[in-house]
Amino acid sequence: MTATEKSTSAPRRLQWMTATVRDVLDETPRVRSLVLDIPGWPGHRAGQHVDVRLTSEDGYQAQRSYSVASPPEAPQVMLTVERLPDGEVSSYLAGDLRVGDSFELRGPIGGYFVWIAALGGPLFLVGGGSGIVPLMAMLRHRAAASSQVAATLLYSSRTAADIIYRSELDRLAGKGDAFRLVHTLTRERPSGWTGLARRIDRAMLAETAFTPEASPRIFICGPTPFVETAATHLRDLGHTAHLIKTERFGPSGR
Amino acid sequence: MNGPPISRGFRGRGRGSDASARVPPGQHLVTDFPVLSAGPTPPADLANWRFAIDDGDSPVGEWSWEQFNALPQTDLTVDIHCVTTWSKLDTSWRGVTIDALLEAAGLAEPPGPFALIHCDGGYTTNVPSEDLVDGKAMIATQFDGEALDPEHGGPARLLVPHLYFWKSAKWVQRIQFLDSEVPGFWEENGYHIYGDPWREQRYDGD
């Protein structure tokens, strides 16, 4: 990492704020986006995350981290949450929570897995499942900032029904502004599917990534084995380790 | 005074167990071992592996993999706490305590009050020297009786279990003792300079 990417903000305590749900959007059968009103929200950069804290009626609290899905330019903060089978917090956020409900949140957090348009590109984004969320914030930021930086998203989903933000991604890819969208599905090949249908591998990364000579800024987010695979292949293909930024989540990581 | 908003219908599962006294505020227990790293996992290369201790810019000790494994080994079973809110109890490690390393380097105590830990890939983290000695920290090469997996920091990682786990830096190569405190990688990126889980020192200013 270079000095220009270091956080220069003065130390400040991250205060717990109250987020009120303005809207909920069902993205897929297991994934829901929450559009939040957060008085006092200080703004964020694409790729950062927040800590969410829930309090039950008897005072029990549980805390987890979630990536911000919205770009800095959006009027409201959006989180996108995948409901995990055993998810103490995710099953509430992407299940019981209703418009008008409130919970605590603090952030933004993280100055590393961040892209701002001024950093330039090219930009190579690799997402697995709900690992798309911080990458979507970057793509939304790129669009909102009218950045012409060449960008490619390689996005692995289990099935077509599991693709998060599908229509918005199609719309961004249709603008003809140097954004390339590559889907791959790992558990089905629906009739009429023209995209890739296998787990990410070295050949897929070699074909979709920019060349190492182009020095793309690479952001990889997804489950641990997915991130390990992508990062290792990209390094072996000749991409510089310090340009490869990763964010992983295990079964309990969020 | 208003309390936090109550999440209607949220019950949670984490309370009431015998282990709860061992779980710091804001943490929850896991039984698996999640992986969090900022970049690619470096390939293990034991033939060229070195571990060094520096006093400022002067090397005071260096060990090859064989030499390192010939040092007195210590077993440690500890609870670990990640800033991303998971905690894992009774994790078993084997390695060389920082005390033993200092002794092997002929030093009675750390040559400076602050330590900057350097790792493969350029990652750094800072720890006060007093948090590394008296059996509180080691360079770990085994987890659960097995060689430490590369994605968990193998061949060797620092283990400072009483601080948030980002301080237990993976792929450790060098401890540099310094006269003043130099913030490491996450510490430059908004995380707490010290990182005590029992005081919930997650972020700058906590």
Coordinates of C-alpha atoms in Angstrom, one line a residue:
Chain A
M1 CA 0.0 0.0 0.0
T2 CA 1.1 3.5 -0.7
A3 CA 1.1 6.6 1.4
T4 CA -1.7 8.1 -0.6
E5 CA -4.1 5.4 0.4
K6 CA -3.4 5.8 4.1
S7 CA -6.2 7.2 6.2
T8 CA -5.4 10.8 7.0
S9 CA -8.4 11.5 9.2
A10 CA -7.7 12.5 12.7
P11 CA -8.6 10.1 15.5
R12 CA -12.2 10.2 16.5
R13 CA -14.3 7.8 18.5
L14 CA -16.7 5.9 16.3
Q15 CA -20.0 6.6 18.0
W16 CA -23.0 4.3 17.9
M17 CA -25.7 5.8 15.8
T18 CA -29.3 4.8 15.4
A19 CA -30.3 3.5 11.9
T20 CA -33.9 3.4 11.0
V21 CA -35.1 1.2 8.2
R22 CA -36.5 3.3 5.4
D23 CA -36.9 0.4 2.9
V24 CA -36.2 -3.3 2.5
L25 CA -35.5 -4.8 -0.9
D26 CA -35.5 -8.6 -1.5
E27 CA -32.5 -9.1 -3.7
T28 CA -32.7 -13.0 -3.9
P29 CA -34.5 -15.6 -1.8
R30 CA -31.8 -15.4 0.9
V31 CA -30.5 -11.8 0.5
R32 CA -32.1 -8.6 1.5
S33 CA -30.9 -5.0 1.2
L34 CA -31.7 -2.5 3.9
V35 CA -32.0 1.2 3.0
L36 CA -31.3 3.2 6.2
D37 CA -31.7 6.6 7.5
I38 CA -28.8 7.4 9.8
P39 CA -28.8 10.9 11.4
G40 CA -25.2 12.0 11.8
W41 CA -23.8 9.6 9.3
P42 CA -20.3 11.0 8.5
G43 CA -20.0 9.6 5.0
H44 CA -17.9 6.7 3.7
R45 CA -15.8 5.4 0.9
A46 CA -16.7 2.5 -1.3
G47 CA -15.6 -0.8 0.2
Q48 CA -15.9 0.2 3.9
H49 CA -18.0 -1.6 6.4
V50 CA -20.0 -1.0 9.6
D51 CA -20.6 -2.7 12.8
V52 CA -24.3 -3.5 13.6
R53 CA -25.5 -4.0 17.2
L54 CA -28.8 -5.5 18.0
T55 CA -30.4 -5.4 21.5
S56 CA -33.1 -7.7 22.7
E57 CA -35.9 -6.8 25.1
D58 CA -33.9 -8.3 28.0
G59 CA -30.8 -6.3 27.1
Y60 CA -28.8 -9.0 25.4
Q61 CA -26.7 -7.6 22.6
A62 CA -25.1 -9.1 19.5
Q63 CA -22.7 -7.4 17.1
R64 CA -21.6 -8.1 13.6
S65 CA -19.8 -6.4 10.6
Y66 CA -21.5 -5.7 7.3
S67 CA -20.2 -4.1 4.1
V68 CA -21.8 -1.0 2.9
A69 CA -23.5 -1.5 -0.5
S70 CA -24.3 2.1 -1.4
P71 CA -21.8 4.5 -2.9
P72 CA -20.7 7.7 -1.0
E73 CA -22.9 9.7 -3.4
A74 CA -26.2 8.0 -2.3
P75 CA -28.5 9.9 0.0
Q76 CA -29.1 6.8 2.2
V77 CA -26.8 4.1 3.4
M78 CA -27.6 0.6 2.1
L79 CA -26.5 -2.7 3.7
T80 CA -27.1 -6.0 1.9
V81 CA -27.3 -9.0 4.2
E82 CA -27.3 -12.7 3.4
R83 CA -29.5 -14.8 5.7
L84 CA -27.2 -17.5 7.0
P85 CA -28.7 -20.8 8.3
D86 CA -27.2 -20.3 11.7
G87 CA -27.0 -16.5 11.6
E88 CA -27.9 -15.0 14.9
V89 CA -27.9 -11.5 13.5
S90 CA -28.3 -12.0 9.8
S91 CA -31.5 -14.1 10.2
Y92 CA -32.9 -11.1 12.0
L93 CA -31.7 -8.4 9.7
A94 CA -32.7 -10.3 6.6
G95 CA -35.8 -11.8 8.2
D96 CA -37.8 -10.2 11.0
L97 CA -36.7 -6.6 10.4
R98 CA -39.4 -4.3 9.1
V99 CA -39.6 -0.8 7.6
G100 CA -39.6 1.7 10.5
D101 CA -37.5 -0.6 12.9
S102 CA -34.3 0.8 14.3
F103 CA -31.0 -0.7 15.4
E104 CA -27.5 0.6 16.3
L105 CA -24.7 0.9 13.9
R106 CA -21.3 2.5 13.9
G107 CA -18.8 3.2 11.1
P108 CA -17.5 3.6 8.5
I109 CA -14.7 1.2 9.3
G110 CA -11.7 0.1 7.2
G111 CA -9.3 2.2 5.2
Y112 CA -7.8 -0.6 3.2
F113 CA -10.3 -2.5 1.1
V114 CA -11.4 0.8 -0.4
W115 CA -11.6 2.2 -3.9
I116 CA -12.1 5.9 -4.8
A117 CA -12.3 7.0 -8.4
A118 CA -9.3 9.2 -8.0
L119 CA -7.1 6.1 -7.4
G120 CA -7.8 5.2 -11.0
G121 CA -7.5 1.7 -12.5
P122 CA -7.9 -0.5 -14.2
L123 CA -10.2 -2.1 -11.7
F124 CA -10.5 -5.9 -11.4
L125 CA -13.2 -7.0 -9.0
V126 CA -13.7 -10.7 -8.1
G127 CA -16.8 -11.5 -6.0
G128 CA -18.2 -14.8 -4.7
G129 CA -21.8 -14.8 -3.4
S130 CA -22.6 -12.0 -1.0
G131 CA -18.9 -10.9 -1.4
I132 CA -20.3 -8.8 -4.2
V133 CA -21.5 -6.2 -1.7
P134 CA -18.4 -4.0 -1.2
L135 CA -17.6 -4.4 -4.9
M136 CA -21.0 -3.2 -5.8
A137 CA -20.4 0.0 -3.7
M138 CA -17.2 0.5 -5.9
L139 CA -19.1 0.0 -9.1
R140 CA -21.9 2.3 -8.0
H141 CA -19.3 4.9 -7.0
R142 CA -17.6 4.5 -10.3
A143 CA -20.9 5.2 -12.1
A144 CA -21.9 8.0 -9.8
A145 CA -18.5 9.7 -10.2
S146 CA -18.8 9.2 -14.0
S147 CA -15.4 7.5 -13.9
Q148 CA -14.2 6.1 -17.2
V149 CA -11.7 3.8 -15.5
A150 CA -11.8 0.3 -17.2
A151 CA -13.4 -2.1 -14.8
T152 CA -14.2 -5.8 -14.9
L153 CA -16.3 -7.7 -12.4
L154 CA -16.0 -11.5 -12.3
Y155 CA -18.9 -12.6 -10.2
S156 CA -19.5 -16.2 -9.0
S157 CA -22.9 -17.2 -7.9
R158 CA -24.4 -20.6 -7.1
T159 CA -27.4 -20.3 -9.3
A160 CA -28.9 -17.6 -11.5
A161 CA -31.5 -17.0 -8.8
D162 CA -28.7 -16.3 -6.3
I163 CA -27.2 -13.4 -8.4
I164 CA -27.5 -10.3 -6.3
Y165 CA -28.1 -6.9 -8.0
R166 CA -28.6 -8.7 -11.3
S167 CA -30.6 -6.1 -13.2
E168 CA -28.6 -3.2 -12.0
L169 CA -25.4 -4.9 -13.0
D170 CA -26.8 -5.6 -16.5
R171 CA -27.8 -1.9 -16.7
L172 CA -24.3 -0.8 -15.7
A173 CA -22.7 -3.2 -18.2
G174 CA -25.0 -1.9 -21.0
K175 CA -23.8 1.7 -20.7
G176 CA -20.8 1.0 -22.9
D177 CA -18.4 2.9 -20.5
A178 CA -15.6 0.3 -20.2
F179 CA -17.3 -1.8 -17.6
R180 CA -17.2 -5.6 -18.4
L181 CA -19.5 -8.0 -16.5
V182 CA -18.6 -11.7 -16.3
H183 CA -20.9 -14.1 -14.5
T184 CA -20.1 -17.6 -13.6
L185 CA -22.5 -20.1 -12.0
T186 CA -21.2 -23.0 -9.9
R187 CA -24.3 -25.2 -9.3
E188 CA -26.4 -24.9 -12.4
R189 CA -26.4 -24.1 -16.1
P190 CA -29.9 -22.8 -16.9
S191 CA -31.2 -23.2 -20.4
G192 CA -30.2 -20.2 -22.5
W193 CA -27.3 -19.3 -20.1
T194 CA -24.5 -18.0 -22.2
G195 CA -22.1 -17.1 -19.3
L196 CA -19.5 -19.3 -17.6
A197 CA -20.7 -22.3 -15.5
R198 CA -17.8 -23.5 -13.3
R199 CA -15.9 -22.5 -10.2
I200 CA -13.3 -19.8 -10.7
D201 CA -10.0 -21.2 -11.9
R202 CA -6.7 -20.0 -13.2
A203 CA -7.8 -20.0 -16.9
M204 CA -10.9 -17.9 -16.0
L205 CA -8.9 -15.4 -14.1
A206 CA -6.2 -15.2 -16.9
E207 CA -9.0 -14.5 -19.4
T208 CA -10.9 -11.9 -17.4
A209 CA -8.2 -10.1 -15.4
F210 CA -6.3 -7.3 -17.1
T211 CA -2.7 -8.2 -17.8
P212 CA -0.2 -7.8 -15.0
E213 CA 1.5 -5.1 -17.1
A214 CA -1.7 -3.0 -16.8
S215 CA -1.3 -3.1 -13.0
P216 CA -4.9 -3.5 -12.2
R217 CA -6.2 -2.7 -8.7
I218 CA -7.6 -6.0 -7.6
F219 CA -10.3 -6.5 -5.0
I220 CA -11.5 -9.9 -4.0
C221 CA -14.3 -10.6 -1.6
G222 CA -16.1 -13.9 -0.8
P223 CA -15.9 -17.0 1.3
T224 CA -12.4 -18.0 2.4
P225 CA -11.7 -20.8 -0.1
F226 CA -12.9 -18.6 -3.0
V227 CA -10.7 -15.7 -2.0
E228 CA -7.7 -18.0 -1.4
T229 CA -8.1 -19.5 -4.9
A230 CA -8.5 -16.2 -6.7
A231 CA -5.7 -14.5 -4.8
T232 CA -3.2 -17.3 -5.3
H233 CA -3.9 -17.7 -9.0
L234 CA -3.7 -14.0 -9.6
R235 CA -0.4 -13.8 -7.8
D236 CA 0.9 -16.8 -9.8
L237 CA -0.3 -15.1 -13.0
G238 CA 2.1 -12.2 -12.2
H239 CA 0.0 -9.7 -10.4
T240 CA 1.8 -7.8 -7.7
A241 CA 0.7 -8.9 -4.2
H242 CA 0.4 -5.4 -2.9
L243 CA -2.2 -4.6 -5.6
I244 CA -4.3 -7.6 -4.6
K245 CA -6.7 -6.7 -1.7
T246 CA -8.8 -9.3 -0.1
E247 CA -11.7 -9.5 2.2
R248 CA -12.9 -12.9 3.4
F249 CA -15.7 -14.3 5.4
G250 CA -16.0 -17.7 6.9
P251 CA -19.2 -19.4 8.2
S252 CA -18.8 -17.4 11.4
G253 CA -16.9 -14.4 10.0
R254 CA -20.1 -12.4 9.9
Chain B
M1 CA -31.6 8.7 29.3
N2 CA -32.5 6.7 26.3
G3 CA -31.1 3.2 26.0
P4 CA -30.3 1.5 22.8
P5 CA -33.3 0.8 20.5
I6 CA -34.8 -2.6 21.2
S7 CA -34.9 -4.9 18.2
R8 CA -38.5 -6.2 18.5
G9 CA -38.4 -10.0 18.0
F10 CA -34.7 -10.3 18.3
R11 CA -33.8 -12.9 20.9
G12 CA -30.2 -13.9 20.2
R13 CA -28.5 -17.1 21.3
G14 CA -25.3 -16.1 22.9
R15 CA -26.1 -15.7 26.6
G16 CA -26.2 -17.8 29.7
S17 CA -23.5 -20.4 29.0
D18 CA -20.8 -21.3 31.4
A19 CA -18.3 -19.8 29.0
S20 CA -19.9 -16.4 28.8
A21 CA -17.5 -15.0 31.5
R22 CA -14.6 -15.7 29.1
V23 CA -16.2 -13.8 26.2
P24 CA -15.3 -10.1 26.1
P25 CA -18.0 -7.5 25.4
G26 CA -19.4 -7.5 21.9
Q27 CA -17.9 -10.9 21.0
H28 CA -19.6 -14.2 20.2
L29 CA -18.3 -17.7 20.3
V30 CA -17.4 -19.8 17.3
T31 CA -16.2 -23.3 17.0
D32 CA -14.6 -23.0 13.5
F33 CA -11.6 -20.8 12.7
P34 CA -12.5 -18.0 10.4
V35 CA -9.7 -16.5 8.2
L36 CA -9.2 -12.8 7.8
S37 CA -6.2 -11.4 5.8
A38 CA -5.7 -8.3 3.8
G39 CA -4.0 -9.9 0.8
P40 CA -3.0 -13.2 -0.8
T41 CA -1.6 -16.0 1.4
P42 CA 2.2 -16.2 0.8
P43 CA 3.5 -19.7 -0.2
A44 CA 5.5 -21.4 2.5
D45 CA 9.2 -21.6 1.8
L46 CA 10.9 -23.3 4.7
A47 CA 14.3 -23.5 3.0
N48 CA 14.5 -19.7 2.8
W49 CA 12.5 -18.9 6.0
R50 CA 14.2 -16.7 8.5
F51 CA 13.1 -15.1 11.7
A52 CA 14.9 -12.1 13.1
I53 CA 15.0 -9.8 16.0
D54 CA 16.3 -6.3 15.5
D55 CA 17.3 -3.6 18.0
G56 CA 16.2 -0.5 15.9
D57 CA 18.1 -1.0 12.7
S58 CA 20.7 -3.5 14.2
P59 CA 20.1 -7.2 13.9
V60 CA 20.5 -9.0 17.2
G61 CA 19.4 -12.5 16.3
E62 CA 18.4 -14.5 13.3
W63 CA 17.2 -18.1 13.0
S64 CA 16.7 -20.5 10.1
W65 CA 13.7 -22.9 10.2
E66 CA 15.9 -25.6 11.7
Q67 CA 17.5 -23.4 14.2
F68 CA 14.1 -22.0 15.2
N69 CA 12.7 -25.4 15.8
A70 CA 15.7 -26.3 17.9
L71 CA 14.8 -23.6 20.4
P72 CA 12.9 -24.5 23.6
Q73 CA 9.2 -25.1 22.5
T74 CA 6.3 -24.1 24.6
D75 CA 2.6 -25.3 24.5
L76 CA -0.1 -22.7 25.2
T77 CA -3.8 -23.1 25.4
V78 CA -5.6 -19.8 25.2
D79 CA -8.8 -18.0 24.2
I80 CA -8.6 -15.8 21.1
H81 CA -10.7 -12.8 20.2
C82 CA -11.0 -11.3 16.7
V83 CA -12.0 -7.7 16.2
T84 CA -14.7 -8.9 13.7
T85 CA -16.5 -10.1 16.9
W86 CA -15.8 -13.8 17.0
S87 CA -14.0 -15.5 19.9
K88 CA -12.7 -19.0 20.1
L89 CA -12.0 -20.7 23.4
D90 CA -9.2 -23.2 24.3
T91 CA -7.1 -22.9 21.2
S92 CA -3.8 -24.9 21.4
W93 CA -0.6 -23.6 20.1
R94 CA 3.1 -24.6 20.1
G95 CA 6.0 -22.3 19.5
V96 CA 8.8 -20.3 20.9
T97 CA 8.0 -17.7 23.5
I98 CA 9.5 -14.2 23.0
D99 CA 11.2 -14.7 26.3
A100 CA 13.1 -17.7 24.9
L101 CA 13.9 -15.8 21.7
L102 CA 15.4 -12.9 23.7
E103 CA 17.4 -15.3 25.8
A104 CA 18.7 -17.1 22.7
A105 CA 19.7 -13.7 21.4
G106 CA 21.6 -13.0 24.6
L107 CA 19.2 -10.3 25.8
A108 CA 17.9 -10.1 29.3
E109 CA 15.0 -8.0 28.3
P110 CA 13.5 -6.3 25.2
P111 CA 16.0 -3.7 23.8
G112 CA 13.3 -1.1 23.4
P113 CA 9.9 -0.4 25.0
F114 CA 7.9 -0.8 21.7
A115 CA 7.9 -3.5 19.1
L116 CA 6.9 -3.4 15.4
I117 CA 6.2 -6.8 14.0
H118 CA 7.1 -7.3 10.3
C119 CA 5.5 -10.0 8.1
D120 CA 5.7 -11.5 4.6
G121 CA 3.8 -9.1 2.3
G122 CA 4.8 -6.0 4.2
Y123 CA 2.1 -6.3 6.9
T124 CA 3.1 -4.8 10.2
T125 CA 1.5 -4.5 13.6
N126 CA 2.7 -2.8 16.8
V127 CA 2.7 -4.2 20.3
P128 CA 4.3 -2.7 23.5
S129 CA 7.3 -4.8 24.4
E130 CA 5.9 -5.6 27.9
D131 CA 2.9 -7.4 26.2
L132 CA 5.3 -9.8 24.5
V133 CA 7.3 -11.0 27.5
D134 CA 6.7 -13.0 30.7
G135 CA 5.0 -15.8 28.8
K136 CA 2.4 -13.6 27.2
A137 CA 3.3 -14.1 23.6
M138 CA 5.1 -16.5 21.3
I139 CA 6.0 -17.2 17.7
A140 CA 3.7 -20.1 17.0
T141 CA 4.4 -22.8 14.4
Q142 CA 1.8 -25.4 15.4
F143 CA -2.0 -25.2 15.9
D144 CA -3.9 -28.1 17.4
G145 CA -0.8 -30.4 17.1
E146 CA -0.4 -29.8 13.4
A147 CA 1.9 -27.5 11.4
L148 CA 0.3 -24.1 11.2
D149 CA -1.7 -23.9 8.0
P150 CA -0.6 -21.1 5.6
E151 CA -4.0 -19.4 5.5
H152 CA -3.8 -19.2 9.3
G153 CA -0.3 -17.7 9.2
G154 CA 2.0 -20.7 8.7
P155 CA 4.8 -21.4 8.8
A156 CA 4.9 -19.0 11.8
R157 CA 2.7 -16.3 13.3
L158 CA 2.9 -14.1 16.3
L159 CA 0.5 -15.1 19.1
V160 CA -0.5 -12.4 21.5
P161 CA -3.8 -13.8 22.7
H162 CA -4.7 -11.1 25.3
L163 CA -5.0 -8.5 22.4
Y164 CA -7.4 -8.6 19.5
F165 CA -6.2 -11.2 17.0
W166 CA -5.0 -8.8 14.3
K167 CA -2.1 -8.2 16.6
S168 CA -1.2 -11.9 16.3
A169 CA 0.3 -11.3 12.9
K170 CA 0.5 -14.0 10.3
W171 CA 3.6 -15.0 8.3
V172 CA 5.8 -13.2 10.8
Q173 CA 9.4 -12.6 9.8
R174 CA 10.9 -10.1 12.2
I175 CA 10.4 -8.2 15.5
Q176 CA 11.9 -4.8 15.5
F177 CA 12.3 -3.2 19.0
L178 CA 12.0 0.5 19.0
D179 CA 12.3 3.5 21.4
S180 CA 9.0 5.0 20.2
E181 CA 5.6 3.6 19.1
V182 CA 5.1 3.2 15.4
P183 CA 1.6 2.2 14.3
G184 CA 1.3 -0.9 12.2
F185 CA -0.9 -1.6 9.2
W186 CA -4.4 -1.8 10.7
E187 CA -3.4 0.7 13.4
E188 CA -2.8 3.2 10.5
N189 CA -6.2 2.2 9.1
G190 CA -8.5 3.2 11.8
Y191 CA -8.0 0.3 14.3
H192 CA -7.0 0.8 17.9
I193 CA -3.3 1.3 18.7
Y194 CA -3.4 -1.2 21.6
G195 CA -6.5 -3.4 21.1
D196 CA -7.6 -4.8 24.4
P197 CA -10.7 -6.9 23.9
W198 CA -11.8 -6.6 27.5
R199 CA -11.9 -2.8 27.1
E200 CA -13.4 -3.2 23.6
Q201 CA -10.6 -1.2 22.0
R202 CA -11.6 -2.0 18.4
Y203 CA -11.1 1.3 16.7
D204 CA -9.1 4.5 17.0
G205 CA -10.5 6.4 19.9
D206 CA -12.4 3.5 21.6

